[in-house]
């Protein structure tokens, strides 16, 4: 398998963690978001959605990080990343979507570019925007967490896979994480695991 | 089951369609987004995420429309809304997330409110913002569609369930849908089915 990735893309970061946790052999192919390579050929021939990440498999190319995560979970069930019970599984997914739909897309690079470009928003307003959606989201997520080692128990799940890249970005934008002791503890614990460490932006071949 | 809903919420509209397609008996409970009832008690006691929709079941309350859709699919497999094959299923999910992550959250009411409030964006700029993300998303989705009755074949799937509410909103914001003949044909076809008609905003008890 080949993963199209950019070191700082949160969504690609999620898939990198999952591939590592499941010990799936793969190669990485860098697509530079800052140079808008995701919107140009040859990448758009692989992924017409024009966004990162995409996973090239023997069946073809799959776009959207959560679709990739669900497909990996179905086809590589070792090291499960979702609980077997339907209701517990639904809670994990709900947590994931609270990040992947309700925080990350609003703070995505293309949205920030639109704010500073078309809407002429200054850097301070842009950073406040960024932090606003993270804080609103993390306030909710912190209240949903119990006292487990990871988001939903004693092993990492898709919830941790979505949470860690979002925290990484929150730190970049200087969100005060002391408000979120449970999220912070899970972030720290995940980052002791080789699967998470190897997937981190600073450890990518295309890191700048 | 009880669905917490608002007639114009795209995400609630998705779940209403699925409940109808699967013939699942349920009641509706209105939560007025314009009055911010989703962020106040008693609703936040049911759903601490403070967003719509949420589904109250015998197991508890589940938030996030896509988590609800996946749970309904797992627990009520009659009238399947995802293909059985893992790769085909992944394509349907990818299409859904292209709407549920990459279009809808950026155009959500709370984001539009932030634009006009904190960023002092005028109505014309706000409507241009809205249309920008729909157009960028629909350009991609149109290119992904084949020549089927529905998004992925001869029966509605989760893809159609995500698409129809997004088109409904695009029309409200006067997106020129003539650019999207495939999306438009699917939208029209879905809206001949009672499950979609009964779920439409104008047919809700809380419609204004």
Coordinates of C-alpha atoms in Angstrom, one line a residue:
Chain A
X1 CA 0.0 0.0 0.0
X2 CA 1.0 3.6 -0.6
X3 CA -0.1 6.4 1.6
X4 CA -0.3 9.9 0.1
X5 CA 0.6 12.2 2.9
X6 CA 1.9 15.5 4.1
X7 CA 3.8 15.7 7.4
X8 CA 1.5 18.2 9.0
X9 CA -1.8 17.0 7.6
X10 CA -3.9 15.9 10.6
X11 CA -5.9 13.6 8.5
X12 CA -2.9 11.8 7.0
X13 CA -1.4 11.6 10.5
X14 CA -4.4 9.6 11.7
X15 CA -3.9 7.0 8.9
X16 CA -0.1 6.9 9.6
X17 CA -0.9 5.9 13.2
X18 CA -3.4 3.2 12.2
X19 CA -1.0 1.7 9.7
X20 CA 1.7 1.5 12.4
X21 CA -0.6 0.1 15.1
X22 CA -1.8 -2.6 12.7
X23 CA 1.8 -3.3 11.5
X24 CA 0.7 -2.9 7.9
X25 CA 3.6 -2.7 5.5
X26 CA 3.3 0.5 3.4
X27 CA 5.3 3.3 1.7
X28 CA 4.7 7.0 2.0
X29 CA 4.4 9.5 -0.9
X30 CA 4.7 13.2 0.0
X31 CA 2.1 15.7 -1.4
X32 CA 3.0 19.2 -0.4
X33 CA -0.1 21.1 0.8
X34 CA 1.7 24.4 1.0
X35 CA 2.5 24.1 -2.7
X36 CA -1.2 23.0 -3.4
X37 CA 0.1 19.8 -4.9
X38 CA -3.1 18.1 -3.7
X39 CA -5.1 20.1 -6.3
X40 CA -2.9 19.3 -9.3
X41 CA -1.9 16.4 -11.5
X42 CA -0.5 13.9 -11.0
X43 CA -2.2 13.6 -7.5
X44 CA -5.7 14.4 -8.7
X45 CA -5.5 11.5 -11.1
X46 CA -5.1 9.3 -8.1
X47 CA -7.6 11.1 -5.9
X48 CA -10.1 13.3 -7.7
X49 CA -11.3 14.6 -4.3
X50 CA -8.0 16.7 -4.3
X51 CA -7.5 16.4 -0.6
X52 CA -5.1 14.4 1.7
X53 CA -4.8 11.6 2.6
X54 CA -5.4 8.9 0.0
X55 CA -4.4 5.2 0.3
X56 CA -3.4 3.3 -2.9
X57 CA -4.3 -0.3 -2.5
X58 CA -4.6 -3.4 -4.8
X59 CA -8.3 -2.4 -5.3
X60 CA -7.6 1.2 -6.3
X61 CA -7.3 4.5 -4.4
X62 CA -9.3 5.4 -1.4
X63 CA -9.8 9.0 -0.2
X64 CA -11.0 10.3 3.2
X65 CA -9.1 9.4 6.3
X66 CA -12.1 8.0 8.2
X67 CA -13.1 5.8 5.3
X68 CA -9.5 4.5 5.1
X69 CA -9.5 3.9 8.9
X70 CA -12.8 1.9 8.7
X71 CA -11.5 -0.1 5.7
X72 CA -8.3 -0.9 7.4
X73 CA -10.2 -2.0 10.5
X74 CA -12.5 -4.3 8.4
X75 CA -9.7 -5.8 6.3
X76 CA -7.0 -6.0 9.0
X77 CA -8.9 -6.9 12.1
X78 CA -5.7 -7.7 14.1
X79 CA -5.0 -5.0 16.8
X80 CA -8.7 -3.9 16.7
X81 CA -9.3 -0.2 16.8
X82 CA -13.0 -0.4 17.4
X83 CA -14.8 -2.3 20.1
X84 CA -16.8 -5.4 19.1
X85 CA -20.0 -4.3 20.8
X86 CA -22.2 -2.1 18.5
X87 CA -23.1 0.5 21.2
X88 CA -19.5 0.9 22.4
X89 CA -18.4 1.1 18.8
X90 CA -21.0 3.9 18.2
X91 CA -19.5 5.9 21.2
X92 CA -16.0 5.7 19.7
X93 CA -17.2 6.8 16.3
X94 CA -19.2 9.6 17.8
X95 CA -16.0 10.8 19.5
X96 CA -14.1 10.6 16.3
X97 CA -16.7 12.6 14.3
X98 CA -16.7 15.2 17.0
X99 CA -13.1 15.8 16.0
X100 CA -13.2 14.9 12.3
X101 CA -16.4 16.8 11.5
X102 CA -16.8 19.4 14.2
X103 CA -13.2 20.7 14.8
X104 CA -10.8 19.8 12.1
X105 CA -12.5 20.8 8.9
X106 CA -13.3 24.3 10.2
X107 CA -9.6 24.8 11.1
X108 CA -8.2 23.2 7.9
X109 CA -5.5 25.0 5.9
X110 CA -7.8 25.7 3.0
X111 CA -10.3 27.4 5.3
X112 CA -7.6 29.5 7.0
X113 CA -6.3 30.5 3.6
X114 CA -9.9 31.7 2.6
X115 CA -10.1 33.7 5.8
X116 CA -6.8 35.5 5.2
X117 CA -7.3 35.7 1.4
X118 CA -10.9 36.4 0.5
X119 CA -12.0 37.8 3.8
X120 CA -8.9 39.7 4.6
X121 CA -8.8 38.4 8.2
X122 CA -5.6 39.3 10.1
X123 CA -3.3 36.7 11.7
X124 CA -4.6 37.4 15.2
X125 CA -8.2 36.9 14.2
X126 CA -7.2 33.8 12.3
X127 CA -5.5 32.3 15.3
X128 CA -8.5 33.2 17.5
X129 CA -10.7 31.5 15.0
X130 CA -8.5 28.4 15.1
X131 CA -8.5 28.2 18.9
X132 CA -12.2 29.0 19.2
X133 CA -13.2 25.7 17.4
X134 CA -10.6 23.7 19.2
X135 CA -11.7 25.0 22.6
X136 CA -15.4 24.5 21.9
X137 CA -14.7 21.0 20.7
X138 CA -12.2 20.0 23.5
X139 CA -14.6 21.3 26.2
X140 CA -17.1 18.8 25.1
X141 CA -14.6 15.9 24.5
X142 CA -12.9 16.4 27.9
X143 CA -16.4 16.0 29.6
X144 CA -17.0 12.8 27.6
X145 CA -13.7 11.1 28.8
X146 CA -13.6 8.7 31.7
X147 CA -10.6 7.6 33.7
X148 CA -9.0 5.2 31.3
X149 CA -5.5 5.0 30.0
X150 CA -6.8 5.8 26.5
X151 CA -10.1 7.5 25.3
X152 CA -12.1 4.3 25.6
X153 CA -10.2 1.8 27.7
X154 CA -6.9 0.2 28.1
X155 CA -5.9 0.2 24.4
X156 CA -5.8 2.9 21.7
X157 CA -8.8 3.1 19.5
X158 CA -9.9 5.2 16.5
X159 CA -10.8 7.9 19.1
X160 CA -7.1 8.2 20.2
X161 CA -6.0 8.2 16.5
X162 CA -8.3 11.2 15.8
X163 CA -7.4 13.0 19.1
X164 CA -3.6 12.9 19.0
X165 CA -3.2 14.8 15.6
X166 CA -5.8 17.4 16.8
X167 CA -3.9 18.0 20.0
X168 CA -0.7 18.3 18.1
X169 CA -2.3 21.1 16.0
X170 CA -3.8 22.7 19.1
X171 CA -0.4 23.0 20.6
X172 CA 1.0 24.5 17.4
X173 CA -1.7 27.2 17.7
X174 CA -1.0 27.7 21.4
X175 CA -4.3 26.5 22.8
X176 CA -3.9 26.3 26.6
X177 CA -4.1 22.6 27.1
X178 CA -3.9 22.9 31.0
X179 CA -7.8 23.2 30.7
X180 CA -7.9 19.6 29.5
X181 CA -6.1 17.3 31.9
X182 CA -7.7 14.1 30.6
X183 CA -7.0 14.9 27.0
X184 CA -3.5 15.9 27.8
X185 CA -2.8 12.7 29.8
X186 CA -4.0 10.5 26.9
X187 CA -1.9 12.6 24.4
X188 CA 1.2 12.0 26.5
X189 CA 0.5 8.3 27.0
X190 CA -0.1 7.8 23.2
X191 CA 3.2 9.5 22.5
X192 CA 5.1 6.9 24.4
X193 CA 4.0 4.3 21.9
X194 CA 6.2 3.7 18.8
X195 CA 3.2 3.6 16.5
X196 CA 2.4 7.2 17.5
X197 CA 6.0 8.4 17.7
X198 CA 6.8 7.1 14.2
X199 CA 3.7 8.8 12.8
X200 CA 4.4 12.2 14.3
X201 CA 4.9 15.1 11.9
X202 CA 8.5 15.7 12.9
X203 CA 9.4 12.1 12.2
X204 CA 8.2 12.2 8.6
X205 CA 10.5 12.0 5.6
X206 CA 8.8 15.2 4.2
X207 CA 9.1 17.1 7.5
X208 CA 10.4 20.7 7.1
Chain B
X1 CA -36.3 5.6 20.0
X2 CA -36.5 9.4 20.2
X3 CA -34.6 11.6 17.7
X4 CA -33.7 15.1 18.8
X5 CA -34.0 17.2 15.7
X6 CA -34.5 20.6 14.1
X7 CA -36.3 20.8 10.8
X8 CA -33.5 22.6 9.0
X9 CA -30.6 20.7 10.5
X10 CA -28.8 18.8 7.7
X11 CA -27.4 16.3 10.1
X12 CA -30.8 15.6 11.7
X13 CA -32.3 15.3 8.2
X14 CA -29.9 12.5 7.4
X15 CA -31.0 10.5 10.4
X16 CA -34.7 11.1 9.7
X17 CA -34.2 9.6 6.2
X18 CA -32.4 6.6 7.5
X19 CA -35.1 5.9 10.2
X20 CA -37.8 6.1 7.5
X21 CA -35.9 3.9 5.0
X22 CA -35.4 1.3 7.7
X23 CA -39.0 1.6 8.9
X24 CA -37.8 2.1 12.5
X25 CA -40.6 3.3 14.8
X26 CA -39.5 6.6 16.5
X27 CA -40.6 9.9 17.9
X28 CA -39.2 13.3 17.2
X29 CA -38.3 15.9 19.7
X30 CA -37.7 19.5 18.4
X31 CA -34.6 21.4 19.6
X32 CA -34.6 24.9 18.2
X33 CA -31.1 25.8 16.8
X34 CA -32.1 29.4 16.2
X35 CA -32.8 29.8 19.9
X36 CA -29.5 27.9 20.7
X37 CA -31.6 25.3 22.7
X38 CA -28.9 22.7 21.7
X39 CA -26.4 24.4 24.0
X40 CA -28.7 24.6 27.1
X41 CA -30.3 22.3 29.5
X42 CA -32.3 20.1 29.3
X43 CA -30.8 19.1 26.0
X44 CA -27.2 19.1 27.0
X45 CA -28.0 16.7 29.8
X46 CA -29.0 14.3 27.1
X47 CA -26.2 15.2 24.7
X48 CA -23.2 16.9 26.3
X49 CA -21.8 17.5 22.8
X50 CA -24.4 20.2 22.5
X51 CA -25.1 19.7 18.8
X52 CA -27.9 18.1 16.8
X53 CA -28.9 15.4 16.2
X54 CA -28.9 12.9 19.0
X55 CA -30.8 9.6 19.2
X56 CA -32.2 8.3 22.5
X57 CA -32.2 4.5 22.6
X58 CA -32.6 1.8 25.2
X59 CA -28.8 1.9 25.7
X60 CA -28.5 5.7 26.2
X61 CA -28.1 8.7 24.0
X62 CA -25.9 8.7 20.8
X63 CA -24.6 11.9 19.3
X64 CA -23.2 12.6 15.8
X65 CA -25.3 11.8 12.7
X66 CA -22.8 9.5 11.1
X67 CA -22.3 7.5 14.3
X68 CA -26.1 7.1 14.5
X69 CA -26.3 6.1 10.8
X70 CA -23.6 3.4 11.3
X71 CA -25.2 2.1 14.5
X72 CA -28.6 1.9 12.8
X73 CA -27.0 0.0 9.9
X74 CA -25.4 -2.5 12.3
X75 CA -28.4 -3.1 14.5
X76 CA -31.1 -2.9 11.9
X77 CA -29.6 -4.5 8.8
X78 CA -32.8 -4.8 6.9
X79 CA -32.9 -2.3 4.0
X80 CA -29.1 -2.1 4.0
X81 CA -27.6 1.3 3.5
X82 CA -24.0 0.2 2.9
X83 CA -22.8 -2.4 0.5
X84 CA -21.6 -5.8 1.9
X85 CA -18.2 -5.7 0.1
X86 CA -15.6 -3.9 2.1
X87 CA -14.1 -1.9 -0.8
X88 CA -17.5 -0.8 -2.1
X89 CA -18.5 0.1 1.4
X90 CA -15.3 2.2 1.7
X91 CA -16.2 4.2 -1.4
X92 CA -19.7 5.0 0.0
X93 CA -18.2 6.1 3.3
X94 CA -15.6 8.2 1.4
X95 CA -18.4 10.0 -0.4
X96 CA -20.3 10.6 2.8
X97 CA -17.3 12.1 4.6
X98 CA -16.6 14.4 1.6
X99 CA -20.0 15.9 2.5
X100 CA -20.1 15.4 6.3
X101 CA -16.5 16.5 6.9
X102 CA -15.6 18.7 4.0
X103 CA -18.7 20.7 3.2
X104 CA -21.3 20.7 5.9
X105 CA -19.2 21.7 9.0
X106 CA -17.7 24.7 7.3
X107 CA -21.2 26.0 6.3
X108 CA -22.9 25.1 9.6
X109 CA -25.0 27.7 11.4
X110 CA -22.6 28.2 14.2
X111 CA -19.8 28.9 11.8
X112 CA -21.9 31.4 9.8
X113 CA -22.8 33.1 13.1
X114 CA -19.1 33.4 14.0
X115 CA -18.5 35.0 10.6
X116 CA -21.2 37.6 10.9
X117 CA -20.6 38.2 14.6
X118 CA -16.9 38.0 15.6
X119 CA -15.6 38.7 12.1
X120 CA -18.2 41.2 11.0
X121 CA -18.6 39.6 7.6
X122 CA -21.5 41.0 5.6
X123 CA -24.4 38.9 4.2
X124 CA -23.0 38.9 0.7
X125 CA -19.6 37.6 1.9
X126 CA -21.3 35.1 4.1
X127 CA -23.4 33.7 1.2
X128 CA -20.3 33.6 -1.0
X129 CA -18.5 31.7 1.7
X130 CA -21.4 29.2 1.9
X131 CA -21.5 28.7 -1.8
X132 CA -17.7 28.4 -2.2
X133 CA -17.5 25.3 0.0
X134 CA -20.6 23.7 -1.6
X135 CA -19.3 24.3 -5.1
X136 CA -15.8 23.1 -4.3
X137 CA -17.3 19.9 -2.8
X138 CA -20.0 19.3 -5.4
X139 CA -17.4 19.7 -8.2
X140 CA -15.6 16.7 -6.8
X141 CA -18.7 14.7 -6.0
X142 CA -20.2 15.2 -9.4
X143 CA -17.0 13.7 -10.9
X144 CA -17.2 10.7 -8.7
X145 CA -20.7 9.7 -9.7
X146 CA -21.4 7.1 -12.3
X147 CA -24.7 6.6 -14.3
X148 CA -26.7 4.9 -11.6
X149 CA -30.2 5.8 -10.3
X150 CA -28.6 6.6 -6.9
X151 CA -25.1 7.6 -5.9
X152 CA -23.9 4.0 -5.7
X153 CA -26.3 1.8 -7.6
X154 CA -30.0 1.0 -7.9
X155 CA -30.9 1.6 -4.2
X156 CA -30.3 4.6 -1.9
X157 CA -27.3 4.3 0.4
X158 CA -25.7 6.4 3.1
X159 CA -24.2 8.5 0.3
X160 CA -27.7 9.6 -0.9
X161 CA -28.7 10.2 2.7
X162 CA -25.8 12.6 3.1
X163 CA -26.2 14.2 -0.3
X164 CA -29.9 15.1 -0.3
X165 CA -29.8 17.4 2.8
X166 CA -26.7 19.1 1.4
X167 CA -28.5 19.8 -1.9
X168 CA -31.5 21.1 0.0
X169 CA -29.3 23.6 1.7
X170 CA -27.4 24.4 -1.5
X171 CA -30.7 25.4 -3.1
X172 CA -31.6 27.5 -0.1
X173 CA -28.3 29.4 -0.6
X174 CA -29.0 29.7 -4.3
X175 CA -26.1 27.5 -5.6
X176 CA -26.5 27.1 -9.3
X177 CA -27.3 23.4 -9.5
X178 CA -27.4 23.2 -13.3
X179 CA -23.6 22.6 -13.0
X180 CA -24.3 19.3 -11.4
X181 CA -26.7 17.2 -13.6
X182 CA -25.9 13.9 -11.9
X183 CA -26.3 15.2 -8.4
X184 CA -29.5 17.0 -9.4
X185 CA -31.0 13.8 -11.0
X186 CA -30.2 11.8 -7.8
X187 CA -31.7 14.5 -5.7
X188 CA -34.9 14.6 -7.8
X189 CA -35.2 10.8 -7.7
X190 CA -34.7 10.5 -4.0
X191 CA -37.4 13.1 -3.5
X192 CA -40.0 10.8 -5.1
X193 CA -39.5 8.3 -2.3
X194 CA -41.8 8.5 0.8
X195 CA -38.8 8.0 3.2
X196 CA -37.1 11.1 1.8
X197 CA -40.3 13.2 1.4
X198 CA -41.4 12.5 5.0
X199 CA -37.9 13.5 6.3
X200 CA -37.8 16.8 4.4
X201 CA -37.6 20.0 6.4
X202 CA -40.9 21.4 5.2
X203 CA -42.7 18.3 6.4
X204 CA -41.4 18.4 10.0
X205 CA -43.7 19.1 12.9
X206 CA -41.3 21.9 14.0
X207 CA -41.1 23.5 10.5
X208 CA -41.5 27.3 10.5

